[in-house]
JSON list of C-alpha atoms and ligand atoms in Angstrom, two decimals:
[
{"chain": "A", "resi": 1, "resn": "UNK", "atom": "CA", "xyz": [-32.28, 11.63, 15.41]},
{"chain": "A", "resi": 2, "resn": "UNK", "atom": "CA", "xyz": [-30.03, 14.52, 16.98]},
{"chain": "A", "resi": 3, "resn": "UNK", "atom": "CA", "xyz": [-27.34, 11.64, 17.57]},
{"chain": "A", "resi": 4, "resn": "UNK", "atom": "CA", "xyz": [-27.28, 9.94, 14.11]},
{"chain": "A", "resi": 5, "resn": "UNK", "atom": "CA", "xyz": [-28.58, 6.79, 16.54]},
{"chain": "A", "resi": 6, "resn": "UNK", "atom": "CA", "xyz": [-29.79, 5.32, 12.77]},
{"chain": "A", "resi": 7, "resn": "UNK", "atom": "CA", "xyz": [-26.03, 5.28, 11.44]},
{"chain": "A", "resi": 8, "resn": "UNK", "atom": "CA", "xyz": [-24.83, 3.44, 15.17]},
{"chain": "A", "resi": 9, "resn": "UNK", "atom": "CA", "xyz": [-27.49, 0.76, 14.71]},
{"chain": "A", "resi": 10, "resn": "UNK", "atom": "CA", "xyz": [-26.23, -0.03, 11.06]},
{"chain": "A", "resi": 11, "resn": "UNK", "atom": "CA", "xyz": [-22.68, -0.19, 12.45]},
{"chain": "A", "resi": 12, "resn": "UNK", "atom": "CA", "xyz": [-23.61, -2.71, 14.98]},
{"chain": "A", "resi": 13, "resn": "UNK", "atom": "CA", "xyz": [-25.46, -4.74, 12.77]},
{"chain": "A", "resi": 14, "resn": "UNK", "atom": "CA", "xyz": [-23.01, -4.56, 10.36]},
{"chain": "A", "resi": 15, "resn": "UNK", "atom": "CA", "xyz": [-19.83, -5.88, 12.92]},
{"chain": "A", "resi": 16, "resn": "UNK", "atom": "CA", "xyz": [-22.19, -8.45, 14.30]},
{"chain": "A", "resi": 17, "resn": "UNK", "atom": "CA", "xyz": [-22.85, -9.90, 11.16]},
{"chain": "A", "resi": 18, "resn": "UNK", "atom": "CA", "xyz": [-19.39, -9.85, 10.08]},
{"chain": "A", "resi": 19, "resn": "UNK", "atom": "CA", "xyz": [-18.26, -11.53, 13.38]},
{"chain": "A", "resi": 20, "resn": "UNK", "atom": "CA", "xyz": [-21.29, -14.21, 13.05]},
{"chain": "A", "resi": 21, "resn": "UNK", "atom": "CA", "xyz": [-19.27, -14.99, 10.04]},
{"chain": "A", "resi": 22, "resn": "UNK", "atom": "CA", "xyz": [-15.59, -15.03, 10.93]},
{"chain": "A", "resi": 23, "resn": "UNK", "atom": "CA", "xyz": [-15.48, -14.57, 14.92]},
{"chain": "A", "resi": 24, "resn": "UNK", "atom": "CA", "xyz": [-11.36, -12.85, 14.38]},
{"chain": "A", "resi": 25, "resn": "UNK", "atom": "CA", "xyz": [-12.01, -10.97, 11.31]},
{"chain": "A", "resi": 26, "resn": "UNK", "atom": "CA", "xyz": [-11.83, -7.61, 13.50]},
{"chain": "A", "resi": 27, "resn": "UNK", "atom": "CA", "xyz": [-8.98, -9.16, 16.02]},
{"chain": "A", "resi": 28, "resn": "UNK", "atom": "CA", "xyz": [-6.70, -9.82, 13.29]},
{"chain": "A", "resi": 29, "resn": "UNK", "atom": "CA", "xyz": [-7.28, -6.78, 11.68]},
{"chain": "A", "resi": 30, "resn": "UNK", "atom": "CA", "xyz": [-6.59, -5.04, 15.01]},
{"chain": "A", "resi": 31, "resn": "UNK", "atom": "CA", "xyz": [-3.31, -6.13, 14.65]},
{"chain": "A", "resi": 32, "resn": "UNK", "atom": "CA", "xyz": [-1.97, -5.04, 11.68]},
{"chain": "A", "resi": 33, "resn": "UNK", "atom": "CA", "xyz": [-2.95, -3.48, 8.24]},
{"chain": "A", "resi": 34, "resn": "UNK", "atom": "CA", "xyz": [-1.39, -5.48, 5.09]},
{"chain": "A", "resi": 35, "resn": "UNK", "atom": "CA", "xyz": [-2.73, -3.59, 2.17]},
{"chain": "A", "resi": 36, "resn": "UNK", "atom": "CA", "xyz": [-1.72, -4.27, -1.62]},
{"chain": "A", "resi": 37, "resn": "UNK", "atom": "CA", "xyz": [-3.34, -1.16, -3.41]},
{"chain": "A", "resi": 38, "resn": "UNK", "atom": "CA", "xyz": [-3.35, 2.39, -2.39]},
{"chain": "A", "resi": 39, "resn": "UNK", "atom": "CA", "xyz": [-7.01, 3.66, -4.18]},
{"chain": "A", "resi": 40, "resn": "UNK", "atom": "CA", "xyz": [-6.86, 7.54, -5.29]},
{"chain": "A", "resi": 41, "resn": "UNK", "atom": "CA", "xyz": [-10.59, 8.29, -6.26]},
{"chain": "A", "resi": 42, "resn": "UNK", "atom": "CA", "xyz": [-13.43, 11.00, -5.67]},
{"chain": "A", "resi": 43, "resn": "UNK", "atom": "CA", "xyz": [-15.37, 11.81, -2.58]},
{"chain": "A", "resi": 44, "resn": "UNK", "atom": "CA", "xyz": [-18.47, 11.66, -4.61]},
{"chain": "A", "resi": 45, "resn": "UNK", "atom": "CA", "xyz": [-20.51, 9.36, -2.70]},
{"chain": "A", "resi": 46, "resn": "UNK", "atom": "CA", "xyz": [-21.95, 7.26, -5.36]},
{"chain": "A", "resi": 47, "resn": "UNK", "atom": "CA", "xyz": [-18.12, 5.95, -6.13]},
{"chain": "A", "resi": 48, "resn": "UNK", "atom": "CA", "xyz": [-17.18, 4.21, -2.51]},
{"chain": "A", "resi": 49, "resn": "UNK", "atom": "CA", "xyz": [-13.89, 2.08, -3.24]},
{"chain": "A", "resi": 50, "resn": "UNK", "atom": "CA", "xyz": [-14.45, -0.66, -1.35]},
{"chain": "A", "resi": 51, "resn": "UNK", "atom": "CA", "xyz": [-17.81, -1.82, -2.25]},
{"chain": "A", "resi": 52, "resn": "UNK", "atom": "CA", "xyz": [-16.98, -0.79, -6.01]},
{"chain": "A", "resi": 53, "resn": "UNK", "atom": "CA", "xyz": [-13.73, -3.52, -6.04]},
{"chain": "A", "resi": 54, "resn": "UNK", "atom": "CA", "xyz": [-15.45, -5.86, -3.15]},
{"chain": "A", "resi": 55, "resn": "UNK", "atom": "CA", "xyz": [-12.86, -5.62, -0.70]},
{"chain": "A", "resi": 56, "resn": "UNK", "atom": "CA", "xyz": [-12.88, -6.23, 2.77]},
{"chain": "A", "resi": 57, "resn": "UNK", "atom": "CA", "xyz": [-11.91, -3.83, 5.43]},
{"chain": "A", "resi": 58, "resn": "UNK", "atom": "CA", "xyz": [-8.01, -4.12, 5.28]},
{"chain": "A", "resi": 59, "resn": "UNK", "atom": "CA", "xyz": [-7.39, -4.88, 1.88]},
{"chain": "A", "resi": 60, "resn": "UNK", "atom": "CA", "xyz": [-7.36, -1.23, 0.79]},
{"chain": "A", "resi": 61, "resn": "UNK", "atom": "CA", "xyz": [-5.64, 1.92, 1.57]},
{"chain": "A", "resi": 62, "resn": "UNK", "atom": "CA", "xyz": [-7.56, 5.30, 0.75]},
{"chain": "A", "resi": 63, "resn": "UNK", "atom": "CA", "xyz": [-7.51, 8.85, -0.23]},
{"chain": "A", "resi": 64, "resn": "UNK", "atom": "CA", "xyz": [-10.36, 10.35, -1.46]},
{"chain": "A", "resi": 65, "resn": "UNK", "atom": "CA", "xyz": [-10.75, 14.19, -2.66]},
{"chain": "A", "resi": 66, "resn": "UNK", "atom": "CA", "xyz": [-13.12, 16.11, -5.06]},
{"chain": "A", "resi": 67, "resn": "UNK", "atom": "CA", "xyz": [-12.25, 14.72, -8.63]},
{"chain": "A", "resi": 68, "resn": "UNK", "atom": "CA", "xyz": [-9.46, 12.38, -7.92]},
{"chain": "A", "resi": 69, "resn": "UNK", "atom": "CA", "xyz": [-6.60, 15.36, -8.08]},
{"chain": "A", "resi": 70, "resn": "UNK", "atom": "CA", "xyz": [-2.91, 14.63, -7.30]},
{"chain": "A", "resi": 71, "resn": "UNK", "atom": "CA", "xyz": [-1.70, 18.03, -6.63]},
{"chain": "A", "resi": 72, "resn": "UNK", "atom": "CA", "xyz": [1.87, 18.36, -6.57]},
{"chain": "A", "resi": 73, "resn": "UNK", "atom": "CA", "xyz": [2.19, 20.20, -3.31]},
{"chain": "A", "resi": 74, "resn": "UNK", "atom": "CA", "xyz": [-0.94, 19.03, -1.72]},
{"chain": "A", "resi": 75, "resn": "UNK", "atom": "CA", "xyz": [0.66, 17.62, 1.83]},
{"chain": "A", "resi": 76, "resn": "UNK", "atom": "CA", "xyz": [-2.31, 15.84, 2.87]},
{"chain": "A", "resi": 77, "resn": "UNK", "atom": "CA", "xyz": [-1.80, 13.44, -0.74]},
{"chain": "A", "resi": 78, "resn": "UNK", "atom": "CA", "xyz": [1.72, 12.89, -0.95]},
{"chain": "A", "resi": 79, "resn": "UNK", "atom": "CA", "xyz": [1.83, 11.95, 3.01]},
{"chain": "A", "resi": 80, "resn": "UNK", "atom": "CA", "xyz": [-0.93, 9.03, 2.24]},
{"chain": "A", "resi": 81, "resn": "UNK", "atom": "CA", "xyz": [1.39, 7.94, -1.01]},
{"chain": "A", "resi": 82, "resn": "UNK", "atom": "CA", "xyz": [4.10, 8.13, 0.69]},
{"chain": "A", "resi": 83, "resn": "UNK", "atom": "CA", "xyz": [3.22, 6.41, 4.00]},
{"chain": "A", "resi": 84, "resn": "UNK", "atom": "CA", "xyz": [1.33, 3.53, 1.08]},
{"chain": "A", "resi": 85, "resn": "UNK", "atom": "CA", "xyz": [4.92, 3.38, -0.25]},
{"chain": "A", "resi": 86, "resn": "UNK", "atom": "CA", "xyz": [6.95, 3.23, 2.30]},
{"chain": "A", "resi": 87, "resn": "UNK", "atom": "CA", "xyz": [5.57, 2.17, 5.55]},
{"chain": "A", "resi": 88, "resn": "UNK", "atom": "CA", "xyz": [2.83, -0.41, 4.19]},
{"chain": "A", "resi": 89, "resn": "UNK", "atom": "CA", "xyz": [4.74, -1.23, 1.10]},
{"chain": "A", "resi": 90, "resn": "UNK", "atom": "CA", "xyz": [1.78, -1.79, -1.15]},
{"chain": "A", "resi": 91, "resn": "UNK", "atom": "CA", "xyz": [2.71, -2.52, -4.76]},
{"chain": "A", "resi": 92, "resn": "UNK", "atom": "CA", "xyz": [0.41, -1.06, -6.52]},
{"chain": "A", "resi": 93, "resn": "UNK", "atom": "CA", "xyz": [-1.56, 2.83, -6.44]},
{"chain": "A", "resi": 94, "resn": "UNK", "atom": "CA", "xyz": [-4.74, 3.18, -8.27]},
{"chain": "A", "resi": 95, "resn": "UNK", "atom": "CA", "xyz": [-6.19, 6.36, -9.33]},
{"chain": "A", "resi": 96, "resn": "UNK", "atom": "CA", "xyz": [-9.24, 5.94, -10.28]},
{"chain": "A", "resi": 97, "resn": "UNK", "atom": "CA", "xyz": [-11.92, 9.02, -11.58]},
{"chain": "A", "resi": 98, "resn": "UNK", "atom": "CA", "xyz": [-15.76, 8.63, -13.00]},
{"chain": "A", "resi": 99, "resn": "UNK", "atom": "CA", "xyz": [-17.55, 9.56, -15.34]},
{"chain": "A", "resi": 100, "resn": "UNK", "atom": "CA", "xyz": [-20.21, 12.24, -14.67]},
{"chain": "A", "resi": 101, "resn": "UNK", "atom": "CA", "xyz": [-17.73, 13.81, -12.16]},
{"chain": "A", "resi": 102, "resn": "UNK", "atom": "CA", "xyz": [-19.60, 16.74, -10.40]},
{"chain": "A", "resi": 103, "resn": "UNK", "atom": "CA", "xyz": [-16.20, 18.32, -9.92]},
{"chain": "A", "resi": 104, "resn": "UNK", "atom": "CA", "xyz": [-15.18, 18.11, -13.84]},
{"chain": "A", "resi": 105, "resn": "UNK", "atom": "CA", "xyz": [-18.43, 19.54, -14.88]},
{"chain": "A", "resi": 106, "resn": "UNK", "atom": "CA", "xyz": [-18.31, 22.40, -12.44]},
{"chain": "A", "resi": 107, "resn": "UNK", "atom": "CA", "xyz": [-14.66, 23.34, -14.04]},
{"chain": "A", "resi": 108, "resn": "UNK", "atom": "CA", "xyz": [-16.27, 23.70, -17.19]},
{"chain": "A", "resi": 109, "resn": "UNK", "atom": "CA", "xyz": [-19.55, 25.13, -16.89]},
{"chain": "A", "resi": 110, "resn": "UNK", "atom": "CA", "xyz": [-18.25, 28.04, -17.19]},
{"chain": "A", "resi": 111, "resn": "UNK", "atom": "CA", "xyz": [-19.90, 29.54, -14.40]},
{"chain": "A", "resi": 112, "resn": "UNK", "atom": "CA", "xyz": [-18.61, 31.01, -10.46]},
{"chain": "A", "resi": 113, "resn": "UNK", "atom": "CA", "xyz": [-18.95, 28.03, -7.59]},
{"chain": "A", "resi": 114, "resn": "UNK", "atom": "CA", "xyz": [-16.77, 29.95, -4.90]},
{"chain": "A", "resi": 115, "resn": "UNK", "atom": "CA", "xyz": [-14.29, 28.74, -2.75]},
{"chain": "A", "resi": 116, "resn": "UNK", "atom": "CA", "xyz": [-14.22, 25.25, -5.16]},
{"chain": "A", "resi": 117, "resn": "UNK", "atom": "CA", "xyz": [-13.36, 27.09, -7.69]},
{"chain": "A", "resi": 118, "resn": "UNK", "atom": "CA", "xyz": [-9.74, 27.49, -6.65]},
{"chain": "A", "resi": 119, "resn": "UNK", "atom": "CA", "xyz": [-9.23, 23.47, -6.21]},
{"chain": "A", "resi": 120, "resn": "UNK", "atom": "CA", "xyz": [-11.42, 23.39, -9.88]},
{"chain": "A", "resi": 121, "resn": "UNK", "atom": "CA", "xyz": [-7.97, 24.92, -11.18]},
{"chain": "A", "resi": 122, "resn": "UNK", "atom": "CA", "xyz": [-6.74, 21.64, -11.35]},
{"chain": "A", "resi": 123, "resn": "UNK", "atom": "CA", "xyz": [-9.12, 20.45, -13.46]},
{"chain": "A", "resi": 124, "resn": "UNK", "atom": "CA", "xyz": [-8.92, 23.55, -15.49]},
{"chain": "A", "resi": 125, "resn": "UNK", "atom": "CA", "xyz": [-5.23, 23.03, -16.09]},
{"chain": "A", "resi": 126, "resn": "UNK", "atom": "CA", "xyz": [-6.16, 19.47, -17.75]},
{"chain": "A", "resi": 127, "resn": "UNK", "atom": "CA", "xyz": [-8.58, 21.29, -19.92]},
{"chain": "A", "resi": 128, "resn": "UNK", "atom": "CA", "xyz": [-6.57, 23.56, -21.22]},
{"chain": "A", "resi": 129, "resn": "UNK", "atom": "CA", "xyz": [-3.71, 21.10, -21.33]},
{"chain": "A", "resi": 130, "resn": "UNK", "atom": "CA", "xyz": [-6.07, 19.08, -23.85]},
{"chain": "A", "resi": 131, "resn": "UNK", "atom": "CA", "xyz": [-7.68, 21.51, -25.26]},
{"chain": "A", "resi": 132, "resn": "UNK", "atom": "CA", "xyz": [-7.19, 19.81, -28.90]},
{"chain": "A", "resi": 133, "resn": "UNK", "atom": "CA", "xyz": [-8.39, 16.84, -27.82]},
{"chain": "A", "resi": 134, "resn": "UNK", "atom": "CA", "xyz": [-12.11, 18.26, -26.47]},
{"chain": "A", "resi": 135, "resn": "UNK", "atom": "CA", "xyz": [-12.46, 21.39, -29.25]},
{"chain": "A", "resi": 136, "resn": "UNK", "atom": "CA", "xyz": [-15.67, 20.60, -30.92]},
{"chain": "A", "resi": 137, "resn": "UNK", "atom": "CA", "xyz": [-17.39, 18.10, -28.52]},
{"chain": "A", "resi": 138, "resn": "UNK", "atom": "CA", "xyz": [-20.66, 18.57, -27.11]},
{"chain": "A", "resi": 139, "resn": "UNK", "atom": "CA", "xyz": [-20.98, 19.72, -23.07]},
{"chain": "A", "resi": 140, "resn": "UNK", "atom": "CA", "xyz": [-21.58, 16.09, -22.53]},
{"chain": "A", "resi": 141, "resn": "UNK", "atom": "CA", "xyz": [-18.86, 14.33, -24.12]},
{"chain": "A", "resi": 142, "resn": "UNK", "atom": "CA", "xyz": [-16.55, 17.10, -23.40]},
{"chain": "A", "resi": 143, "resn": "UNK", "atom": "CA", "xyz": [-17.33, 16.43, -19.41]},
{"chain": "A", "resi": 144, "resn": "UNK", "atom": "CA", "xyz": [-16.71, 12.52, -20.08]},
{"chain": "A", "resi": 145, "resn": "UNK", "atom": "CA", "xyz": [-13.56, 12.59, -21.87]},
{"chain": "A", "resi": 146, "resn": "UNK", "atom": "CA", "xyz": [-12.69, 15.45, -19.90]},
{"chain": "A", "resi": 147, "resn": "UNK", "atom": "CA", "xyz": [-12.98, 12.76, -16.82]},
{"chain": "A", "resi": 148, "resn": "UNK", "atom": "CA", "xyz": [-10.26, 9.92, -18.46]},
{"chain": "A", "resi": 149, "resn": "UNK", "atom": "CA", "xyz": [-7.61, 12.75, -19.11]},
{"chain": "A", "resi": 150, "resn": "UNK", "atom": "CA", "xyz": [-8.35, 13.73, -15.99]},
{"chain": "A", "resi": 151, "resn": "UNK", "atom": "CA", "xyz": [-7.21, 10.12, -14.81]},
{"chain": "A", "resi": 152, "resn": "UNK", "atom": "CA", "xyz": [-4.46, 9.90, -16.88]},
{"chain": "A", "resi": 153, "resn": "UNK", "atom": "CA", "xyz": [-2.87, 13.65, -16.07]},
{"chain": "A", "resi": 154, "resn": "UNK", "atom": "CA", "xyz": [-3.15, 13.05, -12.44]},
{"chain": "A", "resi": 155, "resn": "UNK", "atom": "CA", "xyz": [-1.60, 9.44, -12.98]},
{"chain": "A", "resi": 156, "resn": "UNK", "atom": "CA", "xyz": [1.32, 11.18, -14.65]},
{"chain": "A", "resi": 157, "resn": "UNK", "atom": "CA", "xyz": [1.16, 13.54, -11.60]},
{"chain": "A", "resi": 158, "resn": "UNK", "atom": "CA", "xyz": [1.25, 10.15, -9.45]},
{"chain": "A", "resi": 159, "resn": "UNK", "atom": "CA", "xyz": [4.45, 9.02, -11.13]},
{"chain": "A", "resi": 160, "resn": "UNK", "atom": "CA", "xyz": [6.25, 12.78, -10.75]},
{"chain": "A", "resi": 161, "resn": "UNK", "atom": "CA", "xyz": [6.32, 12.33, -7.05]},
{"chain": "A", "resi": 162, "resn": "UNK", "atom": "CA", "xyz": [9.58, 12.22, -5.61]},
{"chain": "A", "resi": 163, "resn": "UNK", "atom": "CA", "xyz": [8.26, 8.88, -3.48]},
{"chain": "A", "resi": 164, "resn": "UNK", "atom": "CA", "xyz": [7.33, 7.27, -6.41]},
{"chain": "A", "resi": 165, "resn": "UNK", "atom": "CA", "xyz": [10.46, 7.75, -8.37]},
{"chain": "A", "resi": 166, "resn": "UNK", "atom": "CA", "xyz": [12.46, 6.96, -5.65]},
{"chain": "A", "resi": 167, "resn": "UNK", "atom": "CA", "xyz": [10.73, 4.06, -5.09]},
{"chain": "A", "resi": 168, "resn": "UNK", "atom": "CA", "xyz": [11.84, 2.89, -8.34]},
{"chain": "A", "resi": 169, "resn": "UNK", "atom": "CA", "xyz": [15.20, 4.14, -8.01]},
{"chain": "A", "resi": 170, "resn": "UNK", "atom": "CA", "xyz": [15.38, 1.93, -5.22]},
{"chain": "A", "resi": 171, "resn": "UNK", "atom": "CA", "xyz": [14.07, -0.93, -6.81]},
{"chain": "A", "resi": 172, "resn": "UNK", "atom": "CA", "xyz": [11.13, -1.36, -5.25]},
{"chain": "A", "resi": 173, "resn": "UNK", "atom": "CA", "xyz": [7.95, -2.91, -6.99]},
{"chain": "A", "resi": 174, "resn": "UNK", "atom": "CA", "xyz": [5.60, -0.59, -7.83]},
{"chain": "A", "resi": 175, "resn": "UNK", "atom": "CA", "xyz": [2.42, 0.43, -10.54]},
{"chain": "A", "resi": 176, "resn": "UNK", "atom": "CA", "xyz": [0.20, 3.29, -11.31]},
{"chain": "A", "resi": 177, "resn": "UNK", "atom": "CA", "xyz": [-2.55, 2.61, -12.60]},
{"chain": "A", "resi": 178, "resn": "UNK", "atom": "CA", "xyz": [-5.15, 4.51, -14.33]},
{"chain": "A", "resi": 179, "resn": "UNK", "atom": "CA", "xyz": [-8.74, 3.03, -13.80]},
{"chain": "A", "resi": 180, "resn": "UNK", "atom": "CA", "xyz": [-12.15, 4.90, -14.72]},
{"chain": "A", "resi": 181, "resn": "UNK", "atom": "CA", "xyz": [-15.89, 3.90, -12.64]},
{"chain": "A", "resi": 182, "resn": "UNK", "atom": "CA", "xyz": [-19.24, 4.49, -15.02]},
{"chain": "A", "resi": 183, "resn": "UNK", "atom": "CA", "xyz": [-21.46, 5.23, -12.13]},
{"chain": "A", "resi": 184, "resn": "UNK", "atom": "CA", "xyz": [-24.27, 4.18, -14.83]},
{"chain": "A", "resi": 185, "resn": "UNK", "atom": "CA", "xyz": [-23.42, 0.38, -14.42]},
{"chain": "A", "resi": 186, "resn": "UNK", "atom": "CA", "xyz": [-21.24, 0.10, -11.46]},
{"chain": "A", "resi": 187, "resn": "UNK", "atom": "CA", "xyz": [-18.22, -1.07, -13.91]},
{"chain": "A", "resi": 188, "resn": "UNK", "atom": "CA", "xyz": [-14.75, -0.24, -13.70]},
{"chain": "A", "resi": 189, "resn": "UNK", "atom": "CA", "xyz": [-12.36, 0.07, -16.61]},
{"chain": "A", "resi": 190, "resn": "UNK", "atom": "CA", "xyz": [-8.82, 0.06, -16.80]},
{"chain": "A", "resi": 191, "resn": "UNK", "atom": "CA", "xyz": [-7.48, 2.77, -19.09]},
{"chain": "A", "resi": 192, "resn": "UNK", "atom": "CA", "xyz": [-4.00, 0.52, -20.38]},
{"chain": "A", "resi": 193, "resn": "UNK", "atom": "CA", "xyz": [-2.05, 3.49, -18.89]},
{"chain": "A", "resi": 194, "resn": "UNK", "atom": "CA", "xyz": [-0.03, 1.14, -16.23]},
{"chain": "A", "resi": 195, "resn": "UNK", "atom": "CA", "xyz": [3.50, 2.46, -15.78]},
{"chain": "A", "resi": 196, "resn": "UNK", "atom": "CA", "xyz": [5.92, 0.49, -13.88]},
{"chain": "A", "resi": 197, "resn": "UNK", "atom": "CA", "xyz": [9.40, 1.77, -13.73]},
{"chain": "A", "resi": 198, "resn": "UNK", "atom": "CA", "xyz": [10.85, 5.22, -14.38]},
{"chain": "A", "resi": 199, "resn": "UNK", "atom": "CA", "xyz": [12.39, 4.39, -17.85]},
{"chain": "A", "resi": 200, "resn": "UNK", "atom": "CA", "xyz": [8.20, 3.44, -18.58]},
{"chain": "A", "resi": 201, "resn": "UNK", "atom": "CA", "xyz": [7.79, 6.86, -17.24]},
{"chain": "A", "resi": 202, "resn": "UNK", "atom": "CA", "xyz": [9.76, 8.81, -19.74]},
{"chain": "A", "resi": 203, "resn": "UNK", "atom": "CA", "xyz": [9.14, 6.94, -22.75]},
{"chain": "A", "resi": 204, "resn": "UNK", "atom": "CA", "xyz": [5.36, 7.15, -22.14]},
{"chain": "A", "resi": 205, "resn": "UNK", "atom": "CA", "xyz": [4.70, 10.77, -20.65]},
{"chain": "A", "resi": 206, "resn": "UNK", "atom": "CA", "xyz": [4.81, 12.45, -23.64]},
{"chain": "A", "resi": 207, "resn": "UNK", "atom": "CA", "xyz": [1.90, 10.04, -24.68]},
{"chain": "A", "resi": 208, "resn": "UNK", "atom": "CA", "xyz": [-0.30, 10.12, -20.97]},
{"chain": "B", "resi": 1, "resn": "CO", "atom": "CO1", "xyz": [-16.30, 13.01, -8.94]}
]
C-alpha cells in the first residue's frame, strides 16, 4: 500500500484495454502531440478535463490551478499559453471554472486559510471588481455568480496576454472562450463570452 501498487494496477489495466482496442493508439501518440484546445480549469478533483469533454489522451492541452486564475505575471501560466500558442498552434484556449468552487468560497468566507490566502487575492480582486453585481445576494448565490465572473475576468485576463494579442496581430486563428462545469450534473455551459480578434477585445472588455 506504501507504493500506491493500487494506482499501477489501474494504469495497466487501463493501457491494456486501450491497446486491446486500437493496438497504435500510444505509438502514434508517442510521436507527436496535435492538440486543438488549450483547457484552463481548477485542480479541484471532481472537474478532470478530459473525462468532463470526452477526449482522448492527445486531444487536449492542460493547465490546471486552484480556481481557474490567469495571473498576469504567473510564469508557470503564460509559459503553457504561450507554448499552446505558439509551438502546438492550437486554435482555441478554454477557461473553464465551476460552480461550488472551494477556492471562490474560501475568498469570501470571510475567514483566515493561510498561505492560500495570498493566491485567494485573485479572487478577491474579482469580488471587489463586481461588487455591484453580488451586493445583496445570499452566501450561496454570491459564491455561484461569484464563480462565472470569475470565468469571464480571467478570460479577459487570457486575452491581455502579450501572446495572445500578438497572436492576433499576427494573424493567427485564435478564441477564448469562457465555459462554466455544474459539478451537480456533470454539464458544461458556454458563457457567449467568445472573443476572437483584438478589435472583439476592445469593443467587448468594457462589457466582460
Ligand atoms: Co474550483
Amino acid at each position: 500500500m506504501k507504493r500506491l501498487k493500487h494506482l499501477f494496477q489501474r494504469n495497466l489495466e487501463w493501457a491494456t484495454g486501450i491497446k486491446e482496442a486500437n493496438p497504435d493508439f500510444f505509438t502514434d501518440l508517442s510521436r507527436q502531440q496535435a492538440p486543438d484546445y488549450l483547457w484552463i480549469g481548477c485542480s479541484d478533483s471532481r472537474v478532470p478535463a478530459n473525462q468532463i469533454v470526452d477526449l482522448p489522451p492527445g486531444e487536449l492541452f492542460v493547465h490546471r490551478n486552484i480556481a481557474n486564475v490567469v495571473v498576469h505575471t504567473d510564469l508557470n501560466c503564460l509559459s503553457v499559453i504561450h507554448f499552446a500558442v505558439n509551438v502546438l498552434k492550437i486554435k482555441h484556449i478554454i477557461v473553464c471554472g465551476h460552480y461550488g468552487c472551494s477556492g471562490v468560497k474560501a475568498a469570501i468566507d470571510g475567514k483566515p486559510h493561510g498561505f492560500i490566502d495570498n493566491w485567494l487575492c485573485h479572487i478577491k480582486d474579482v469580488s471587489r471588481l463586481n461588487y455591484s453585481k453580488l451586493q445583496g445576494l445570499s452566501q450561496e448565490d454570491k459564491c455561484d455568480k461569484l464563480c462565472e465572473l470569475n470565468v469571464l475576468e480571467q478570460v479577459k485576463n487570457v486575452c491581455q496576454t502579450s501572446i495572445v494579442q500578438n497572436a492576433w496581430r499576427s494573424g493567427i486563428e485564435l478564441s477564448v472562450h469562457g465555459w462554466i462545469y455544474n459539478i451537480e450534473n456533470g454539464i458544461l455551459r458556454d458563457m457567449d463570452t467568445c472573443i476572437t480578434s483584438l478589435e472583439q477585445f476592445s469593443e467587448r472588455c468594457g462589457e466582460i
